């Protein structure tokens, strides 16, 4: 059976009280030093965790990948950031979720993508940003939700696109923005802002 992969590359990599879940088995990853983190992730049978230049590259393999945390979850990359899996990707945090890339940012899953936070949700890219889900896409924030890109932004799903924020929601790009879904819901208690040179919806 072919296994899917989740790859996160960053100049620095920090994990708090996270859990790596694969085929129904969850194992805690405490916040150790980089050397201890390497040993623990290898024990979890990750395909690779290696130093790349001054940073680290982490690859986790599994049909389903789940990341959850009591506090904040952060992914920071000065260049390109990519998260992909052939099946479902679920990221849940009790507080904030931030993914920041200095250049391109991409989230891609073969089936369902769910990002849920108890507080703010922020996805920021210095250049292009894209989110692809083969089936459903669900983004939920307990407070503000922000998707910001320096170039083109594409959000695409084969079925439903749901984005909900308890406060305000902002989808912003300096270039073109494209939203594609069979059914689309953008809902916030505050303002919903969609901003770009050209907005495409289909």
PDB file of C-alpha atoms in Angstrom:
ATOM      1  CA  UNK A   1       0.000   0.000   0.000  1.00  0.00           C
ATOM      2  CA  UNK A   2       1.406   3.384  -0.990  1.00  0.00           C
ATOM      3  CA  UNK A   3       1.710   5.792   1.936  1.00  0.00           C
ATOM      4  CA  UNK A   4       1.124   9.520   1.782  1.00  0.00           C
ATOM      5  CA  UNK A   5       3.525  12.071   3.206  1.00  0.00           C
ATOM      6  CA  UNK A   6       3.338  15.265   5.207  1.00  0.00           C
ATOM      7  CA  UNK A   7       6.417  17.445   4.720  1.00  0.00           C
ATOM      8  CA  UNK A   8       7.218  20.577   6.728  1.00  0.00           C
ATOM      9  CA  UNK A   9      10.463  22.442   5.971  1.00  0.00           C
ATOM     10  CA  UNK A  10      11.542  25.372   8.109  1.00  0.00           C
ATOM     11  CA  UNK A  11      14.624  27.256   9.275  1.00  0.00           C
ATOM     12  CA  UNK A  12      13.670  26.332  12.820  1.00  0.00           C
ATOM     13  CA  UNK A  13      11.267  23.673  14.032  1.00  0.00           C
ATOM     14  CA  UNK A  14       9.577  23.696  17.427  1.00  0.00           C
ATOM     15  CA  UNK A  15       6.892  21.395  18.764  1.00  0.00           C
ATOM     16  CA  UNK A  16       4.970  21.915  21.987  1.00  0.00           C
ATOM     17  CA  UNK A  17       2.605  19.325  23.447  1.00  0.00           C
ATOM     18  CA  UNK A  18       1.753  17.871  20.035  1.00  0.00           C
ATOM     19  CA  UNK A  19       0.475  14.451  19.059  1.00  0.00           C
ATOM     20  CA  UNK A  20       1.391  12.505  15.920  1.00  0.00           C
ATOM     21  CA  UNK A  21      -1.449  10.157  14.999  1.00  0.00           C
ATOM     22  CA  UNK A  22      -1.157   7.377  12.409  1.00  0.00           C
ATOM     23  CA  UNK A  23      -3.797   4.691  11.834  1.00  0.00           C
ATOM     24  CA  UNK A  24      -5.565   5.277  15.136  1.00  0.00           C
ATOM     25  CA  UNK A  25      -2.447   5.351  17.334  1.00  0.00           C
ATOM     26  CA  UNK A  26      -1.546   8.674  18.984  1.00  0.00           C
ATOM     27  CA  UNK A  27       1.829   9.256  20.612  1.00  0.00           C
ATOM     28  CA  UNK A  28       2.818  12.454  22.459  1.00  0.00           C
ATOM     29  CA  UNK A  29       5.801  14.528  21.330  1.00  0.00           C
ATOM     30  CA  UNK A  30       6.914  16.798  24.211  1.00  0.00           C
ATOM     31  CA  UNK A  31       8.981  19.950  23.607  1.00  0.00           C
ATOM     32  CA  UNK A  32      12.558  18.583  23.667  1.00  0.00           C
ATOM     33  CA  UNK A  33      15.875  19.786  22.272  1.00  0.00           C
ATOM     34  CA  UNK A  34      16.484  19.220  18.549  1.00  0.00           C
ATOM     35  CA  UNK A  35      18.580  16.089  19.254  1.00  0.00           C
ATOM     36  CA  UNK A  36      15.895  14.628  21.527  1.00  0.00           C
ATOM     37  CA  UNK A  37      13.216  15.587  19.000  1.00  0.00           C
ATOM     38  CA  UNK A  38      15.122  13.738  16.275  1.00  0.00           C
ATOM     39  CA  UNK A  39      15.306  10.572  18.395  1.00  0.00           C
ATOM     40  CA  UNK A  40      11.630  10.727  19.357  1.00  0.00           C
ATOM     41  CA  UNK A  41      10.414  11.306  15.803  1.00  0.00           C
ATOM     42  CA  UNK A  42      12.587   8.461  14.492  1.00  0.00           C
ATOM     43  CA  UNK A  43      11.005   6.272  17.188  1.00  0.00           C
ATOM     44  CA  UNK A  44       7.611   7.231  15.719  1.00  0.00           C
ATOM     45  CA  UNK A  45       8.814   5.806  12.393  1.00  0.00           C
ATOM     46  CA  UNK A  46       8.841   9.092  10.520  1.00  0.00           C
ATOM     47  CA  UNK A  47      10.585   8.656   7.178  1.00  0.00           C
ATOM     48  CA  UNK A  48      13.087  11.441   7.801  1.00  0.00           C
ATOM     49  CA  UNK A  49      14.000  14.322  10.072  1.00  0.00           C
ATOM     50  CA  UNK A  50      17.231  15.853   8.848  1.00  0.00           C
ATOM     51  CA  UNK A  51      19.129  19.092   8.958  1.00  0.00           C
ATOM     52  CA  UNK A  52      18.904  21.030   5.689  1.00  0.00           C
ATOM     53  CA  UNK A  53      21.368  23.933   5.674  1.00  0.00           C
ATOM     54  CA  UNK A  54      20.681  25.868   8.849  1.00  0.00           C
ATOM     55  CA  UNK A  55      17.194  24.361   9.187  1.00  0.00           C
ATOM     56  CA  UNK A  56      15.383  21.055   9.479  1.00  0.00           C
ATOM     57  CA  UNK A  57      13.116  18.998   7.260  1.00  0.00           C
ATOM     58  CA  UNK A  58      10.487  16.748   8.806  1.00  0.00           C
ATOM     59  CA  UNK A  59       8.586  14.107   6.859  1.00  0.00           C
ATOM     60  CA  UNK A  60       5.742  12.135   8.428  1.00  0.00           C
ATOM     61  CA  UNK A  61       4.101   9.294   6.508  1.00  0.00           C
ATOM     62  CA  UNK A  62       0.580   7.966   6.903  1.00  0.00           C
ATOM     63  CA  UNK A  63      -2.799   7.646   5.205  1.00  0.00           C
ATOM     64  CA  UNK A  64      -4.219  10.070   7.796  1.00  0.00           C
ATOM     65  CA  UNK A  65      -2.170  12.715   9.592  1.00  0.00           C
ATOM     66  CA  UNK A  66      -3.472  14.523  12.663  1.00  0.00           C
ATOM     67  CA  UNK A  67      -1.728  17.319  14.564  1.00  0.00           C
ATOM     68  CA  UNK A  68      -3.319  18.627  17.769  1.00  0.00           C
ATOM     69  CA  UNK A  69      -2.117  20.902  20.554  1.00  0.00           C
ATOM     70  CA  UNK A  70      -3.421  22.399  23.788  1.00  0.00           C
ATOM     71  CA  UNK A  71      -1.675  25.696  22.939  1.00  0.00           C
ATOM     72  CA  UNK A  72      -0.403  27.270  19.715  1.00  0.00           C
ATOM     73  CA  UNK A  73       0.656  25.472  16.518  1.00  0.00           C
ATOM     74  CA  UNK A  74       3.145  27.335  14.303  1.00  0.00           C
ATOM     75  CA  UNK A  75       4.830  26.574  10.973  1.00  0.00           C
ATOM     76  CA  UNK A  76       7.398  29.160   9.857  1.00  0.00           C
ATOM     77  CA  UNK A  77       9.498  28.985   6.673  1.00  0.00           C
ATOM     78  CA  UNK A  78      11.632  31.822   5.243  1.00  0.00           C
ATOM     79  CA  UNK A  79      11.245  30.296   1.776  1.00  0.00           C
ATOM     80  CA  UNK A  80       8.622  27.793   0.585  1.00  0.00           C
ATOM     81  CA  UNK A  81       6.229  25.943   2.916  1.00  0.00           C
ATOM     82  CA  UNK A  82       4.371  22.836   1.749  1.00  0.00           C
ATOM     83  CA  UNK A  83       1.993  20.458   3.517  1.00  0.00           C
ATOM     84  CA  UNK A  84       0.490  17.602   1.501  1.00  0.00           C
ATOM     85  CA  UNK A  85      -1.195  14.255   2.089  1.00  0.00           C
ATOM     86  CA  UNK A  86      -3.056  11.801  -0.133  1.00  0.00           C
ATOM     87  CA  UNK A  87      -5.961  11.467   2.297  1.00  0.00           C
ATOM     88  CA  UNK A  88      -7.177  13.590   5.259  1.00  0.00           C
ATOM     89  CA  UNK A  89      -5.291  16.341   7.119  1.00  0.00           C
ATOM     90  CA  UNK A  90      -6.665  17.582  10.448  1.00  0.00           C
ATOM     91  CA  UNK A  91      -4.973  20.302  12.522  1.00  0.00           C
ATOM     92  CA  UNK A  92      -6.694  21.318  15.764  1.00  0.00           C
ATOM     93  CA  UNK A  93      -5.449  23.688  18.452  1.00  0.00           C
ATOM     94  CA  UNK A  94      -7.031  25.142  21.580  1.00  0.00           C
ATOM     95  CA  UNK A  95      -5.391  28.505  20.931  1.00  0.00           C
ATOM     96  CA  UNK A  96      -3.871  29.968  17.735  1.00  0.00           C
ATOM     97  CA  UNK A  97      -2.689  28.431  14.454  1.00  0.00           C
ATOM     98  CA  UNK A  98      -0.126  30.310  12.348  1.00  0.00           C
ATOM     99  CA  UNK A  99       1.540  29.247   9.092  1.00  0.00           C
ATOM    100  CA  UNK A 100       3.954  31.815   7.643  1.00  0.00           C
ATOM    101  CA  UNK A 101       6.098  31.534   4.510  1.00  0.00           C
ATOM    102  CA  UNK A 102       8.465  34.141   3.065  1.00  0.00           C
ATOM    103  CA  UNK A 103       7.745  32.872  -0.440  1.00  0.00           C
ATOM    104  CA  UNK A 104       5.165  30.311  -1.660  1.00  0.00           C
ATOM    105  CA  UNK A 105       2.806  28.459   0.694  1.00  0.00           C
ATOM    106  CA  UNK A 106       0.795  25.379  -0.247  1.00  0.00           C
ATOM    107  CA  UNK A 107      -1.678  23.115   1.578  1.00  0.00           C
ATOM    108  CA  UNK A 108      -2.780  20.124  -0.503  1.00  0.00           C
ATOM    109  CA  UNK A 109      -4.803  17.047   0.462  1.00  0.00           C
ATOM    110  CA  UNK A 110      -6.395  14.284  -1.589  1.00  0.00           C
ATOM    111  CA  UNK A 111      -9.581  14.240   0.489  1.00  0.00           C
ATOM    112  CA  UNK A 112     -10.650  16.434   3.434  1.00  0.00           C
ATOM    113  CA  UNK A 113      -8.760  19.344   5.018  1.00  0.00           C
ATOM    114  CA  UNK A 114      -9.820  20.702   8.429  1.00  0.00           C
ATOM    115  CA  UNK A 115      -8.087  23.527  10.323  1.00  0.00           C
ATOM    116  CA  UNK A 116      -9.745  24.415  13.652  1.00  0.00           C
ATOM    117  CA  UNK A 117      -8.542  26.833  16.339  1.00  0.00           C
ATOM    118  CA  UNK A 118      -9.947  28.066  19.630  1.00  0.00           C
ATOM    119  CA  UNK A 119      -8.511  31.517  18.907  1.00  0.00           C
ATOM    120  CA  UNK A 120      -6.974  33.059  15.755  1.00  0.00           C
ATOM    121  CA  UNK A 121      -6.160  31.376  12.431  1.00  0.00           C
ATOM    122  CA  UNK A 122      -3.500  32.998  10.200  1.00  0.00           C
ATOM    123  CA  UNK A 123      -2.060  31.710   6.901  1.00  0.00           C
ATOM    124  CA  UNK A 124       0.418  34.195   5.407  1.00  0.00           C
ATOM    125  CA  UNK A 125       2.628  33.997   2.310  1.00  0.00           C
ATOM    126  CA  UNK A 126       5.096  36.507   0.859  1.00  0.00           C
ATOM    127  CA  UNK A 127       4.340  35.242  -2.652  1.00  0.00           C
ATOM    128  CA  UNK A 128       1.670  32.838  -3.967  1.00  0.00           C
ATOM    129  CA  UNK A 129      -0.627  30.852  -1.656  1.00  0.00           C
ATOM    130  CA  UNK A 130      -2.743  27.829  -2.573  1.00  0.00           C
ATOM    131  CA  UNK A 131      -5.086  25.530  -0.664  1.00  0.00           C
ATOM    132  CA  UNK A 132      -6.359  22.410  -2.492  1.00  0.00           C
ATOM    133  CA  UNK A 133      -8.729  19.769  -1.097  1.00  0.00           C
ATOM    134  CA  UNK A 134      -9.999  16.888  -3.234  1.00  0.00           C
ATOM    135  CA  UNK A 135     -13.224  16.783  -1.205  1.00  0.00           C
ATOM    136  CA  UNK A 136     -14.187  19.064   1.710  1.00  0.00           C
ATOM    137  CA  UNK A 137     -12.338  22.111   3.091  1.00  0.00           C
ATOM    138  CA  UNK A 138     -13.242  23.370   6.577  1.00  0.00           C
ATOM    139  CA  UNK A 139     -11.516  26.377   8.211  1.00  0.00           C
ATOM    140  CA  UNK A 140     -12.814  27.454  11.653  1.00  0.00           C
ATOM    141  CA  UNK A 141     -11.425  30.100  13.997  1.00  0.00           C
ATOM    142  CA  UNK A 142     -12.599  30.942  17.516  1.00  0.00           C
ATOM    143  CA  UNK A 143     -11.564  34.556  16.859  1.00  0.00           C
ATOM    144  CA  UNK A 144     -10.194  36.209  13.677  1.00  0.00           C
ATOM    145  CA  UNK A 145      -9.298  34.294  10.490  1.00  0.00           C
ATOM    146  CA  UNK A 146      -6.669  35.704   8.097  1.00  0.00           C
ATOM    147  CA  UNK A 147      -5.394  34.434   4.741  1.00  0.00           C
ATOM    148  CA  UNK A 148      -2.855  36.837   3.244  1.00  0.00           C
ATOM    149  CA  UNK A 149      -0.729  36.516   0.101  1.00  0.00           C
ATOM    150  CA  UNK A 150       1.732  38.761  -1.731  1.00  0.00           C
ATOM    151  CA  UNK A 151       0.780  37.302  -5.136  1.00  0.00           C
ATOM    152  CA  UNK A 152      -2.004  35.051  -6.493  1.00  0.00           C
ATOM    153  CA  UNK A 153      -4.199  33.083  -4.076  1.00  0.00           C
ATOM    154  CA  UNK A 154      -6.092  29.906  -4.988  1.00  0.00           C
ATOM    155  CA  UNK A 155      -8.554  28.115  -2.695  1.00  0.00           C
ATOM    156  CA  UNK A 156     -10.020  25.037  -4.381  1.00  0.00           C
ATOM    157  CA  UNK A 157     -12.100  22.072  -3.250  1.00  0.00           C
ATOM    158  CA  UNK A 158     -13.977  19.311  -5.070  1.00  0.00           C
ATOM    159  CA  UNK A 159     -17.020  19.684  -2.798  1.00  0.00           C
ATOM    160  CA  UNK A 160     -17.805  22.069   0.114  1.00  0.00           C
ATOM    161  CA  UNK A 161     -15.723  25.049   1.196  1.00  0.00           C
ATOM    162  CA  UNK A 162     -16.602  26.274   4.705  1.00  0.00           C
ATOM    163  CA  UNK A 163     -14.780  29.125   6.435  1.00  0.00           C
ATOM    164  CA  UNK A 164     -16.142  30.382   9.772  1.00  0.00           C
ATOM    165  CA  UNK A 165     -14.757  32.921  12.238  1.00  0.00           C
ATOM    166  CA  UNK A 166     -16.262  34.017  15.558  1.00  0.00           C
ATOM    167  CA  UNK A 167     -14.946  37.538  14.885  1.00  0.00           C
ATOM    168  CA  UNK A 168     -13.678  38.923  11.560  1.00  0.00           C
ATOM    169  CA  UNK A 169     -12.486  37.143   8.390  1.00  0.00           C
ATOM    170  CA  UNK A 170     -10.025  38.542   5.863  1.00  0.00           C
ATOM    171  CA  UNK A 171      -8.922  36.958   2.562  1.00  0.00           C
ATOM    172  CA  UNK A 172      -6.384  39.320   0.985  1.00  0.00           C
ATOM    173  CA  UNK A 173      -3.987  39.203  -1.948  1.00  0.00           C
ATOM    174  CA  UNK A 174      -2.123  41.873  -3.914  1.00  0.00           C
ATOM    175  CA  UNK A 175      -2.860  39.995  -7.170  1.00  0.00           C
ATOM    176  CA  UNK A 176      -5.686  37.626  -8.264  1.00  0.00           C
ATOM    177  CA  UNK A 177      -7.802  35.539  -5.889  1.00  0.00           C
ATOM    178  CA  UNK A 178      -9.685  32.432  -7.027  1.00  0.00           C
ATOM    179  CA  UNK A 179     -12.276  30.559  -4.929  1.00  0.00           C
ATOM    180  CA  UNK A 180     -13.577  27.261  -6.404  1.00  0.00           C
ATOM    181  CA  UNK A 181     -16.105  24.911  -4.786  1.00  0.00           C
ATOM    182  CA  UNK A 182     -19.466  23.231  -5.490  1.00  0.00           C
ATOM    183  CA  UNK A 183     -20.871  24.817  -2.294  1.00  0.00           C
ATOM    184  CA  UNK A 184     -19.229  27.766  -0.526  1.00  0.00           C
ATOM    185  CA  UNK A 185     -19.876  29.305   2.922  1.00  0.00           C
ATOM    186  CA  UNK A 186     -17.939  32.291   4.327  1.00  0.00           C
ATOM    187  CA  UNK A 187     -19.334  33.292   7.730  1.00  0.00           C
ATOM    188  CA  UNK A 188     -18.145  35.619  10.503  1.00  0.00           C
ATOM    189  CA  UNK A 189     -19.715  37.555  13.389  1.00  0.00           C
ATOM    190  CA  UNK A 190     -17.665  40.575  12.281  1.00  0.00           C
ATOM    191  CA  UNK A 191     -16.666  41.742   8.796  1.00  0.00           C
ATOM    192  CA  UNK A 192     -15.887  39.340   5.934  1.00  0.00           C
ATOM    193  CA  UNK A 193     -13.289  40.962   3.652  1.00  0.00           C
ATOM    194  CA  UNK A 194     -12.243  39.466   0.295  1.00  0.00           C
ATOM    195  CA  UNK A 195      -9.668  41.710  -1.387  1.00  0.00           C
ATOM    196  CA  UNK A 196      -7.561  41.387  -4.548  1.00  0.00           C
ATOM    197  CA  UNK A 197      -6.886  43.008  -7.942  1.00  0.00           C
ATOM    198  CA  UNK A 198      -9.277  40.466  -9.451  1.00  0.00           C
ATOM    199  CA  UNK A 199     -11.672  38.099  -7.611  1.00  0.00           C
ATOM    200  CA  UNK A 200     -12.670  34.879  -9.400  1.00  0.00           C
ATOM    201  CA  UNK A 201     -15.425  32.685  -7.970  1.00  0.00           C
ATOM    202  CA  UNK A 202     -16.666  29.510  -9.662  1.00  0.00           C
TER     203      UNK A 202
END
